[in-house]
């Protein structure tokens, strides 16, 4: 009897202890890469490395995709590719605190934090020894990719090689539904007033679509992470490209904030006026991303503002739906007629987005070799165009072309995942989007004029003809060279006054923009003054001085 | 009980007191053994991490040794307490916490009382299941449901318009003043069923003889609820109240984070979101820790005060 009691209570203690310990046990399965080869001789033994991206995508095993499989056959290297779920800065914090890094990381916005923690290894010697192709591609950009301490930590995605081919289908941030233009005989729309006026006229004529109210104007400001969509517009309307929160003077290279200036006031006053006419969607500041995208694809919205890359899925869906009247087109909108727009990005090099190897990588040499192998013309064609005869063909003149079906696949999200473009065509060491191959073909599929032409729907062609344009880029002014561009990629140090300014000014805008837009027209001035009073409490001069200094350094070639 | 122990200790010397202790220990060794893992758990997960409080006094940088950190004294606290935004979020935290506390307690107790009076078992079970369900939905989904329901064309506005209570749809989440109310209702919807469980358990421990006696004496149903069920639940209610007062600065995070937007930020932003924005996201872990310490100290004060109050009023208490 007594023994039995011992047994039962002993078991109870054991169970309790296991339950507790189970939570702490270390899961060490599967992700330790085997080191292959000896004495610098790099083998092609099968090995799986880990890749972590701080962007949005679905996890995948590289060899499950066509491209990943081909690259694995060449090198023996496979990748377990994972992406962040939830809050990126929390994830990077946990990663750093635990020292639990994958083999390579594409840090996106988490770069300064990871650099500060010493997560990346210097690549200088590795590139020197094992990277002839890397040297060829990044050679011209060495000063830009070298960190202040003289080391190279990441390989960016924007190193253009063999010249510069611009996107035939550049886009702005101001979109209008095509039926609006059609209704009024494709008028010239250049200024913000003209743009809003057109929307107003159309709404007056057709207040409902299929029994539901039309929405005059909408923008993506309901979630904190996308709030820049509405705050960035004064910059574009004033004729500047996306330099973040500053306007950089072309001659003096002085960086000035446009927050709290007349530009911002003019933009908000225009929105306020639109609102008093009932043309601004009341959910502008409350709709979440799903609600926003649902509205855009419903066909009820006449005009909206955001960057094309924020809503790729919605535009693809609208295109696939096939009703050109309900699709949108972006226009070169500025404050006044005499301002030259700057919607087409000037040639630029983004040096704070790239892929780096972490201190946990056991075999950096093989990773560098893999990257180097990736940077041949052949493999760059593979990750952008696919395989000849299957996903593209070469015509008699040696130009790479795609049939309509091939192009449909290149645009289809599911096919892109399965083929691997979704995973390999961007966040790896690569040729920049504007690159040209040795044989003269464009690196980016849609930069190839032959492909762009096939890509146009009948509606596209009607629209282009109406405006006497060959490509959508013809809508916009040619870019001006800005050697510092883009100023938003200037890194602000962790815990610095500049970083604090960024957070505080952002909070202030998030608080006042809705009030300013939704205020009664007569009260706009009062709210604006209140906003300016709050804004003046912030150290904007210090921030401008900081950015100006860095811009001037970049102009002098010191990145 | 107390009297007995006193007598024993008085009548024996120090040496035998030790022996008595050992005797008690060996008598209860099973209990000791069983509580050991939990004691370890508390030490490992609740006491050892207190070491991390040192971060509050540093300009903390990740992945660096203690000796490589810069010590900055009370700088983080100074920043925190001189930040006007801090007092705003503190107000929001306290108000939302208060609302949750009052509404949470009130609704759960009432629902428990009502459920207890139900005669038909299957009906009771159905009500219970339905009221538990929202508790198991993640906040992300729940917030989406709330956002959709409160949209200008959502079910709430449509219903109110059909009943001609309002003429124009109301942008519920766009009006800051409404946020606290919306949050309170959402919290109740999500948690009321779950919160009743402990009260229902307390009710089952009430001696049925009391009800029989009351019935004999002609007590009505309401009187029985008031004079027997409620007093029977009182110890549990007081205990939970004390524990919840200890969490007064925890007004939740997900709900405010997901339902908050630019238009209601002045009412929705609470201490946790402030810490996330100015601490975590800016990699300023020192500030985050300082705010955490502040929360702990306040919670401790509330806990002790509530416990003392309960003690003075002769109620059941935590210690």
Tab-separated table of C-alpha atoms in Angstrom, chain A residues 121-405:
chain	number	residue	atom	x	y	z
A	121	UNK	CA	29.779	38.687	-41.364
A	122	UNK	CA	31.936	40.911	-43.589
A	123	UNK	CA	31.838	39.659	-47.153
A	124	UNK	CA	34.898	41.510	-48.513
A	125	UNK	CA	37.358	38.602	-48.456
A	126	UNK	CA	34.785	36.051	-49.548
A	127	UNK	CA	33.886	38.157	-52.573
A	128	UNK	CA	37.560	38.719	-53.357
A	129	UNK	CA	38.301	34.997	-53.278
A	130	UNK	CA	35.165	33.311	-54.541
A	131	UNK	CA	33.080	35.915	-56.297
A	132	UNK	CA	34.246	36.918	-59.798
A	133	UNK	CA	30.656	37.491	-60.905
A	134	UNK	CA	29.796	39.374	-57.738
A	135	UNK	CA	32.756	41.630	-58.432
A	136	UNK	CA	31.578	42.167	-61.987
A	137	UNK	CA	28.044	43.107	-60.915
A	138	UNK	CA	28.806	45.121	-57.789
A	139	UNK	CA	32.208	46.508	-58.848
A	140	UNK	CA	30.824	49.935	-59.767
A	141	UNK	CA	28.933	50.170	-56.506
A	142	UNK	CA	31.665	49.138	-54.091
A	143	UNK	CA	31.760	52.516	-52.338
A	144	UNK	CA	28.003	52.418	-51.928
A	145	UNK	CA	27.797	48.926	-50.497
A	146	UNK	CA	30.738	49.360	-48.152
A	147	UNK	CA	29.642	50.166	-44.625
A	148	UNK	CA	31.294	52.964	-42.630
A	149	UNK	CA	33.661	50.469	-40.986
A	150	UNK	CA	35.029	49.370	-44.363
A	151	UNK	CA	33.154	46.075	-44.515
A	152	UNK	CA	30.515	44.843	-46.910
A	153	UNK	CA	27.625	43.244	-45.045
A	154	UNK	CA	24.817	42.973	-47.560
A	155	UNK	CA	24.494	42.692	-51.332
A	156	UNK	CA	21.692	45.048	-52.470
A	157	UNK	CA	19.098	44.312	-55.123
A	158	UNK	CA	19.533	47.380	-57.316
A	159	UNK	CA	22.955	47.051	-58.963
A	160	UNK	CA	22.227	47.840	-62.606
A	161	UNK	CA	24.621	46.374	-65.152
A	162	UNK	CA	25.267	47.058	-68.861
A	163	UNK	CA	23.445	50.351	-69.117
A	164	UNK	CA	20.094	51.577	-67.964
A	165	UNK	CA	16.688	50.691	-69.350
A	166	UNK	CA	13.771	52.470	-67.776
A	167	UNK	CA	10.381	50.974	-67.068
A	168	UNK	CA	8.014	51.503	-70.014
A	169	UNK	CA	5.074	51.465	-67.640
A	170	UNK	CA	5.960	53.821	-64.845
A	171	UNK	CA	3.177	54.747	-62.500
A	172	UNK	CA	2.340	57.647	-60.247
A	173	UNK	CA	0.388	57.640	-57.014
A	174	UNK	CA	-2.796	59.314	-58.304
A	175	UNK	CA	-5.179	56.824	-59.887
A	176	UNK	CA	-8.433	57.429	-61.674
A	177	UNK	CA	-11.016	54.984	-62.942
A	178	UNK	CA	-10.897	54.654	-66.716
A	179	UNK	CA	-14.608	55.126	-67.248
A	180	UNK	CA	-14.262	58.614	-65.771
A	181	UNK	CA	-11.750	59.572	-68.440
A	182	UNK	CA	-13.842	57.862	-71.100
A	183	UNK	CA	-16.972	59.729	-70.040
A	184	UNK	CA	-15.309	63.085	-70.543
A	185	UNK	CA	-13.498	62.193	-73.744
A	186	UNK	CA	-10.034	61.558	-72.302
A	187	UNK	CA	-9.235	65.088	-71.145
A	188	UNK	CA	-5.777	66.255	-70.134
A	189	UNK	CA	-5.512	65.922	-66.347
A	190	UNK	CA	-2.422	67.499	-64.858
A	191	UNK	CA	-3.254	69.306	-61.645
A	192	UNK	CA	-4.793	68.204	-58.388
A	193	UNK	CA	-7.714	70.577	-58.957
A	194	UNK	CA	-8.431	69.102	-62.383
A	195	UNK	CA	-8.213	65.602	-60.964
A	196	UNK	CA	-10.633	66.248	-58.110
A	197	UNK	CA	-12.877	68.268	-60.404
A	198	UNK	CA	-13.238	65.362	-62.812
A	199	UNK	CA	-14.176	63.027	-59.966
A	200	UNK	CA	-16.730	65.535	-58.731
A	201	UNK	CA	-18.347	65.903	-62.130
A	202	UNK	CA	-18.553	62.149	-62.636
A	203	UNK	CA	-19.991	61.527	-59.195
A	204	UNK	CA	-22.651	64.176	-59.824
A	205	UNK	CA	-23.596	62.415	-63.031
A	206	UNK	CA	-23.492	58.834	-61.747
A	207	UNK	CA	-24.010	58.731	-57.986
A	208	UNK	CA	-24.496	54.941	-58.003
A	209	UNK	CA	-22.919	51.894	-59.634
A	210	UNK	CA	-25.060	48.761	-59.859
A	211	UNK	CA	-27.261	50.134	-57.109
A	212	UNK	CA	-24.415	50.940	-54.740
A	213	UNK	CA	-23.073	54.409	-54.015
A	214	UNK	CA	-19.922	55.409	-55.841
A	215	UNK	CA	-17.012	56.429	-53.674
A	216	UNK	CA	-15.394	59.613	-54.904
A	217	UNK	CA	-11.945	59.424	-53.438
A	218	UNK	CA	-10.067	57.099	-51.129
A	219	UNK	CA	-6.575	56.590	-49.829
A	220	UNK	CA	-4.765	54.025	-47.787
A	221	UNK	CA	-4.477	55.574	-44.323
A	222	UNK	CA	-6.353	53.191	-42.054
A	223	UNK	CA	-3.363	51.296	-40.710
A	224	UNK	CA	-0.344	52.849	-39.027
A	225	UNK	CA	2.108	50.981	-41.259
A	226	UNK	CA	0.620	52.467	-44.441
A	227	UNK	CA	0.068	55.984	-43.178
A	228	UNK	CA	2.923	57.321	-45.289
A	229	UNK	CA	0.628	56.851	-48.297
A	230	UNK	CA	-1.279	59.988	-47.415
A	231	UNK	CA	1.607	61.945	-45.897
A	232	UNK	CA	3.945	61.454	-48.882
A	233	UNK	CA	1.687	63.121	-51.433
A	234	UNK	CA	2.625	66.807	-50.941
A	235	UNK	CA	6.119	65.761	-52.040
A	236	UNK	CA	4.928	64.234	-55.303
A	237	UNK	CA	2.458	67.032	-55.955
A	238	UNK	CA	5.261	69.554	-55.576
A	239	UNK	CA	7.214	67.716	-58.260
A	240	UNK	CA	9.671	65.680	-56.231
A	241	UNK	CA	10.394	61.942	-56.258
A	242	UNK	CA	10.047	59.804	-53.154
A	243	UNK	CA	12.812	61.016	-50.862
A	244	UNK	CA	10.898	60.030	-47.733
A	245	UNK	CA	9.875	62.989	-45.613
A	246	UNK	CA	12.107	65.634	-47.186
A	247	UNK	CA	12.399	67.648	-50.387
A	248	UNK	CA	15.992	67.907	-51.565
A	249	UNK	CA	16.934	70.995	-53.548
A	250	UNK	CA	18.548	70.118	-56.882
A	251	UNK	CA	21.195	72.844	-56.658
A	252	UNK	CA	21.973	73.433	-53.007
A	253	UNK	CA	21.247	69.850	-51.901
A	254	UNK	CA	19.522	71.217	-48.824
A	255	UNK	CA	16.963	68.779	-47.417
A	256	UNK	CA	13.789	70.394	-46.108
A	257	UNK	CA	10.821	68.787	-44.456
A	258	UNK	CA	7.537	69.402	-46.194
A	259	UNK	CA	5.584	68.594	-43.062
A	260	UNK	CA	4.092	71.819	-41.772
A	261	UNK	CA	4.710	73.686	-45.045
A	262	UNK	CA	2.273	75.220	-47.508
A	263	UNK	CA	2.601	72.124	-49.677
A	264	UNK	CA	1.161	69.961	-46.956
A	265	UNK	CA	-1.492	72.553	-46.196
A	266	UNK	CA	-2.513	72.763	-49.837
A	267	UNK	CA	-2.908	68.976	-50.039
A	268	UNK	CA	-4.920	68.725	-46.852
A	269	UNK	CA	-7.054	71.740	-47.732
A	270	UNK	CA	-7.895	70.099	-51.066
A	271	UNK	CA	-8.892	66.884	-49.288
A	272	UNK	CA	-10.892	68.906	-46.793
A	273	UNK	CA	-12.752	70.633	-49.600
A	274	UNK	CA	-13.451	67.280	-51.288
A	275	UNK	CA	-14.754	65.973	-48.005
A	276	UNK	CA	-17.145	68.858	-47.525
A	277	UNK	CA	-18.606	67.884	-50.893
A	278	UNK	CA	-19.036	64.351	-49.592
A	279	UNK	CA	-16.461	62.924	-51.974
A	280	UNK	CA	-13.924	61.514	-49.529
A	281	UNK	CA	-14.683	58.055	-48.217
A	282	UNK	CA	-15.497	58.353	-44.489
A	283	UNK	CA	-13.543	55.148	-43.858
A	284	UNK	CA	-10.325	56.616	-45.230
A	285	UNK	CA	-8.683	56.598	-41.811
A	286	UNK	CA	-10.328	53.532	-40.341
A	287	UNK	CA	-10.488	50.842	-43.031
A	288	UNK	CA	-7.962	48.056	-42.621
A	289	UNK	CA	-6.063	46.619	-45.573
A	290	UNK	CA	-8.675	43.980	-46.403
A	291	UNK	CA	-11.487	46.511	-46.351
A	292	UNK	CA	-9.447	48.911	-48.465
A	293	UNK	CA	-8.619	46.329	-51.117
A	294	UNK	CA	-12.220	45.121	-51.165
A	295	UNK	CA	-13.329	48.659	-51.993
A	296	UNK	CA	-10.758	49.067	-54.740
A	297	UNK	CA	-11.819	45.866	-56.464
A	298	UNK	CA	-15.536	46.623	-56.086
A	299	UNK	CA	-15.411	49.144	-58.948
A	300	UNK	CA	-17.180	51.790	-56.867
A	301	UNK	CA	-14.121	53.963	-56.300
A	302	UNK	CA	-13.510	56.757	-58.818
A	303	UNK	CA	-10.083	57.844	-57.657
A	304	UNK	CA	-7.512	56.685	-55.155
A	305	UNK	CA	-4.000	57.472	-54.050
A	306	UNK	CA	-1.285	54.954	-53.315
A	307	UNK	CA	1.884	53.428	-54.688
A	308	UNK	CA	1.286	50.657	-57.216
A	309	UNK	CA	3.393	48.193	-55.236
A	310	UNK	CA	1.098	48.494	-52.222
A	311	UNK	CA	-1.874	46.968	-54.023
A	312	UNK	CA	-0.417	44.637	-56.649
A	313	UNK	CA	-2.937	41.886	-55.941
A	314	UNK	CA	-5.925	44.191	-56.343
A	315	UNK	CA	-4.728	45.605	-59.671
A	316	UNK	CA	-3.947	42.115	-60.958
A	317	UNK	CA	-7.409	40.933	-59.973
A	318	UNK	CA	-9.046	43.878	-61.699
A	319	UNK	CA	-7.030	43.171	-64.806
A	320	UNK	CA	-7.953	39.494	-64.695
A	321	UNK	CA	-11.632	40.428	-64.291
A	322	UNK	CA	-11.378	41.908	-67.755
A	323	UNK	CA	-13.591	44.993	-67.511
A	324	UNK	CA	-11.330	47.807	-68.608
A	325	UNK	CA	-13.830	50.495	-67.630
A	326	UNK	CA	-13.474	49.525	-63.991
A	327	UNK	CA	-9.684	49.486	-64.077
A	328	UNK	CA	-7.550	52.450	-63.132
A	329	UNK	CA	-4.782	54.466	-64.655
A	330	UNK	CA	-2.306	56.698	-62.892
A	331	UNK	CA	-1.745	60.282	-63.935
A	332	UNK	CA	1.083	62.831	-63.585
A	333	UNK	CA	-0.724	64.984	-61.051
A	334	UNK	CA	1.012	68.028	-59.557
A	335	UNK	CA	-0.143	71.131	-57.703
A	336	UNK	CA	0.064	73.419	-60.722
A	337	UNK	CA	0.446	73.113	-64.441
A	338	UNK	CA	3.983	74.469	-64.584
A	339	UNK	CA	5.474	71.960	-62.180
A	340	UNK	CA	7.324	69.095	-63.818
A	341	UNK	CA	6.294	65.832	-62.252
A	342	UNK	CA	8.898	63.420	-60.857
A	343	UNK	CA	6.996	60.174	-60.701
A	344	UNK	CA	9.566	58.171	-62.640
A	345	UNK	CA	12.377	57.264	-60.272
A	346	UNK	CA	15.763	58.637	-61.238
A	347	UNK	CA	18.499	56.025	-61.596
A	348	UNK	CA	19.126	55.067	-58.027
A	349	UNK	CA	20.883	52.630	-55.842
A	350	UNK	CA	19.147	51.502	-52.680
A	351	UNK	CA	21.983	50.454	-50.423
A	352	UNK	CA	20.065	49.518	-47.312
A	353	UNK	CA	18.022	46.701	-48.797
A	354	UNK	CA	19.984	43.548	-49.484
A	355	UNK	CA	20.898	40.012	-48.484
A	356	UNK	CA	23.580	39.217	-45.903
A	357	UNK	CA	25.239	36.135	-44.428
A	358	UNK	CA	24.949	35.774	-40.664
A	359	UNK	CA	27.515	34.782	-38.093
A	360	UNK	CA	25.677	31.484	-37.669
A	361	UNK	CA	26.314	30.338	-41.226
A	362	UNK	CA	28.661	27.384	-41.013
A	363	UNK	CA	29.708	27.411	-44.621
A	364	UNK	CA	29.733	30.993	-45.957
A	365	UNK	CA	32.002	29.966	-48.822
A	366	UNK	CA	29.333	27.769	-50.336
A	367	UNK	CA	26.748	30.491	-49.932
A	368	UNK	CA	28.966	33.020	-51.682
A	369	UNK	CA	29.630	30.494	-54.450
A	370	UNK	CA	25.907	29.963	-54.813
A	371	UNK	CA	25.359	33.694	-55.087
A	372	UNK	CA	28.182	34.048	-57.541
A	373	UNK	CA	26.670	31.301	-59.676
A	374	UNK	CA	23.348	33.121	-59.484
A	375	UNK	CA	24.904	36.247	-60.972
A	376	UNK	CA	25.650	34.879	-64.441
A	377	UNK	CA	23.600	36.147	-67.378
A	378	UNK	CA	22.130	32.655	-67.799
A	379	UNK	CA	20.906	32.336	-64.234
A	380	UNK	CA	19.674	35.911	-64.120
A	381	UNK	CA	17.587	35.083	-67.172
A	382	UNK	CA	16.340	32.032	-65.322
A	383	UNK	CA	15.156	33.976	-62.278
A	384	UNK	CA	13.506	36.707	-64.357
A	385	UNK	CA	12.441	35.021	-67.593
A	386	UNK	CA	12.529	31.300	-66.791
A	387	UNK	CA	13.574	28.661	-69.308
A	388	UNK	CA	13.751	29.249	-73.034
A	389	UNK	CA	11.054	27.424	-74.953
A	390	UNK	CA	8.941	27.018	-71.854
A	391	UNK	CA	8.288	30.364	-70.271
A	392	UNK	CA	9.712	32.556	-73.040
A	393	UNK	CA	11.149	32.239	-76.517
A	394	UNK	CA	13.777	34.009	-78.570
A	395	UNK	CA	12.767	35.375	-81.961
A	396	UNK	CA	14.874	35.582	-85.103
A	397	UNK	CA	16.414	38.884	-84.125
A	398	UNK	CA	17.593	37.347	-80.878
A	399	UNK	CA	15.021	39.244	-78.834
A	400	UNK	CA	13.425	37.523	-75.874
A	401	UNK	CA	9.634	37.491	-76.131
A	402	UNK	CA	6.664	36.008	-74.338
A	403	UNK	CA	3.401	34.788	-75.795
A	404	UNK	CA	0.167	35.927	-74.216
A	405	UNK	CA	-0.133	32.669	-72.316
